[in-house]
Every structure is written in structure tokens, then in C-alpha cells.
PDB file of C-alpha atoms in Angstrom:
ATOM      1  CA  MET A   8       0.417  -8.337  -8.312  1.00  0.00           C
ATOM      2  CA  ARG A   9       2.345  -5.128  -8.714  1.00  0.00           C
ATOM      3  CA  LEU A  10       3.220  -2.488  -6.123  1.00  0.00           C
ATOM      4  CA  LEU A  11       1.116   0.609  -6.720  1.00  0.00           C
ATOM      5  CA  ASN A  12       1.920   2.762  -3.691  1.00  0.00           C
ATOM      6  CA  GLN A  13       3.571   2.798  -0.252  1.00  0.00           C
ATOM      7  CA  TYR A  14       2.141   4.456   2.843  1.00  0.00           C
ATOM      8  CA  SER A  15       3.288   5.550   6.260  1.00  0.00           C
ATOM      9  CA  ASN A  16       0.063   4.386   7.943  1.00  0.00           C
ATOM     10  CA  GLU A  17      -2.560   1.730   7.325  1.00  0.00           C
ATOM     11  CA  ALA A  18      -5.510   4.133   7.377  1.00  0.00           C
ATOM     12  CA  GLU A  19      -4.365   5.896   4.202  1.00  0.00           C
ATOM     13  CA  ALA A  20      -3.672   2.568   2.492  1.00  0.00           C
ATOM     14  CA  TYR A  21      -7.142   1.235   3.300  1.00  0.00           C
ATOM     15  CA  ILE A  22      -8.804   4.462   2.133  1.00  0.00           C
ATOM     16  CA  ASP A  23      -7.146   4.071  -1.272  1.00  0.00           C
ATOM     17  CA  LYS A  24      -7.949   0.345  -1.293  1.00  0.00           C
ATOM     18  CA  GLY A  25     -11.634   1.069  -0.715  1.00  0.00           C
ATOM     19  CA  TYR A  26     -11.644   3.740  -3.397  1.00  0.00           C
ATOM     20  CA  LEU A  27     -10.052   1.435  -5.955  1.00  0.00           C
ATOM     21  CA  GLU A  28     -12.313  -1.480  -5.082  1.00  0.00           C
ATOM     22  CA  SER A  29     -15.386   0.735  -5.459  1.00  0.00           C
ATOM     23  CA  ASN A  30     -14.136   1.359  -9.003  1.00  0.00           C
ATOM     24  CA  GLY A  31     -13.729  -2.347  -9.780  1.00  0.00           C
ATOM     25  CA  ILE A  32      -9.996  -2.649  -9.091  1.00  0.00           C
ATOM     26  CA  GLU A  33      -8.915  -5.643  -7.030  1.00  0.00           C
ATOM     27  CA  CYS A  34      -6.114  -4.765  -4.623  1.00  0.00           C
ATOM     28  CA  GLU A  35      -4.404  -5.855  -1.446  1.00  0.00           C
ATOM     29  CA  VAL A  36      -2.760  -4.006   1.442  1.00  0.00           C
ATOM     30  CA  ILE A  37       0.334  -5.721   2.827  1.00  0.00           C
ATOM     31  CA  SER A  38       2.188  -4.387   5.847  1.00  0.00           C
ATOM     32  CA  ASN A  39       5.583  -5.474   7.069  1.00  0.00           C
ATOM     33  CA  ALA A  40       4.417  -6.656  10.500  1.00  0.00           C
ATOM     34  CA  MET A  41       7.815  -7.967  11.572  1.00  0.00           C
ATOM     35  CA  SER A  42       9.224  -4.472  11.839  1.00  0.00           C
ATOM     36  CA  ASP A  43       6.353  -3.562  14.202  1.00  0.00           C
ATOM     37  CA  ILE A  44       6.961  -6.590  16.430  1.00  0.00           C
ATOM     38  CA  PHE A  45      10.777  -6.510  16.446  1.00  0.00           C
ATOM     39  CA  PRO A  46      11.791  -3.044  15.269  1.00  0.00           C
ATOM     40  CA  ALA A  47      15.404  -2.496  14.389  1.00  0.00           C
ATOM     41  CA  PRO A  48      16.959   0.741  15.601  1.00  0.00           C
ATOM     42  CA  GLY A  49      16.196   3.508  13.118  1.00  0.00           C
ATOM     43  CA  SER A  50      14.056   1.293  10.915  1.00  0.00           C
ATOM     44  CA  GLY A  51      10.806   3.190  11.386  1.00  0.00           C
ATOM     45  CA  ASN A  52       7.468   1.407  11.367  1.00  0.00           C
ATOM     46  CA  GLY A  53       8.011  -0.683   8.258  1.00  0.00           C
ATOM     47  CA  SER A  54       6.266  -0.370   4.957  1.00  0.00           C
ATOM     48  CA  ILE A  55       2.591  -0.562   4.144  1.00  0.00           C
ATOM     49  CA  ASP A  56       2.169  -1.448   0.491  1.00  0.00           C
ATOM     50  CA  LEU A  57      -0.815  -1.388  -1.852  1.00  0.00           C
ATOM     51  CA  TYR A  58      -0.696  -4.009  -4.601  1.00  0.00           C
ATOM     52  CA  VAL A  59      -2.936  -4.302  -7.657  1.00  0.00           C
ATOM     53  CA  ASP A  60      -3.230  -6.850 -10.447  1.00  0.00           C
ATOM     54  CA  ASP A  61      -0.727  -6.233 -13.238  1.00  0.00           C
ATOM     55  CA  LYS A  62      -3.535  -5.884 -15.781  1.00  0.00           C
ATOM     56  CA  GLN A  63      -5.267  -3.160 -13.753  1.00  0.00           C
ATOM     57  CA  TYR A  64      -2.143  -1.256 -12.702  1.00  0.00           C
ATOM     58  CA  GLN A  65      -2.425   1.664 -15.124  1.00  0.00           C
ATOM     59  CA  GLU A  66      -6.145   2.138 -14.492  1.00  0.00           C
ATOM     60  CA  ALA A  67      -5.543   2.106 -10.726  1.00  0.00           C
ATOM     61  CA  ALA A  68      -2.654   4.576 -11.003  1.00  0.00           C
ATOM     62  CA  ASP A  69      -4.805   6.918 -13.110  1.00  0.00           C
ATOM     63  CA  LEU A  70      -7.701   6.740 -10.649  1.00  0.00           C
ATOM     64  CA  LEU A  71      -5.505   7.651  -7.684  1.00  0.00           C
ATOM     65  CA  PHE A  72      -3.683  10.396  -9.594  1.00  0.00           C
ATOM     66  CA  HIS A  73      -6.863  12.125 -10.751  1.00  0.00           C
ATOM     67  CA  ARG A  74      -8.641  11.781  -7.406  1.00  0.00           C
ATOM     68  CA  LYS A  75      -6.072  13.758  -5.447  1.00  0.00           C
TER      69      LYS A  75
END
């Protein structure tokens, strides 16, 4: 799996995940939950990452780029 994009909120990540999956791209949203449970001062809300299979990375990147 390879990191495709990072988000500031889960809603945006899951919108892109659904879009990619509807185009045959397998992907996974992973959020750093520990920073939400025990936030460090000034650390923000943590990262929300969208990962895709290495073999589908370029296709996924192209789909997101041309959609926006």
C-alpha cells in the first residue's frame, strides 16, 4: 500500500475512497486515532491518510487529479 493523499477530516477521505472504489481502485482510509484520544499540545487532530495498492497508485492519482 502506498500513501495517496492526506486529509484534515474523515468525510473528505471517505468521499475520495468511494470515488476510487467506484472506479475499481482498492483503497483504505487510516486515521491516527491516538492523537484524537490523547492529543499532544499543538499536535492538531492527527492525520487521515488514503492508501492505495502500489500497482494502482498512478491510476488513482490521475482519477483524483482530473476529477477536481
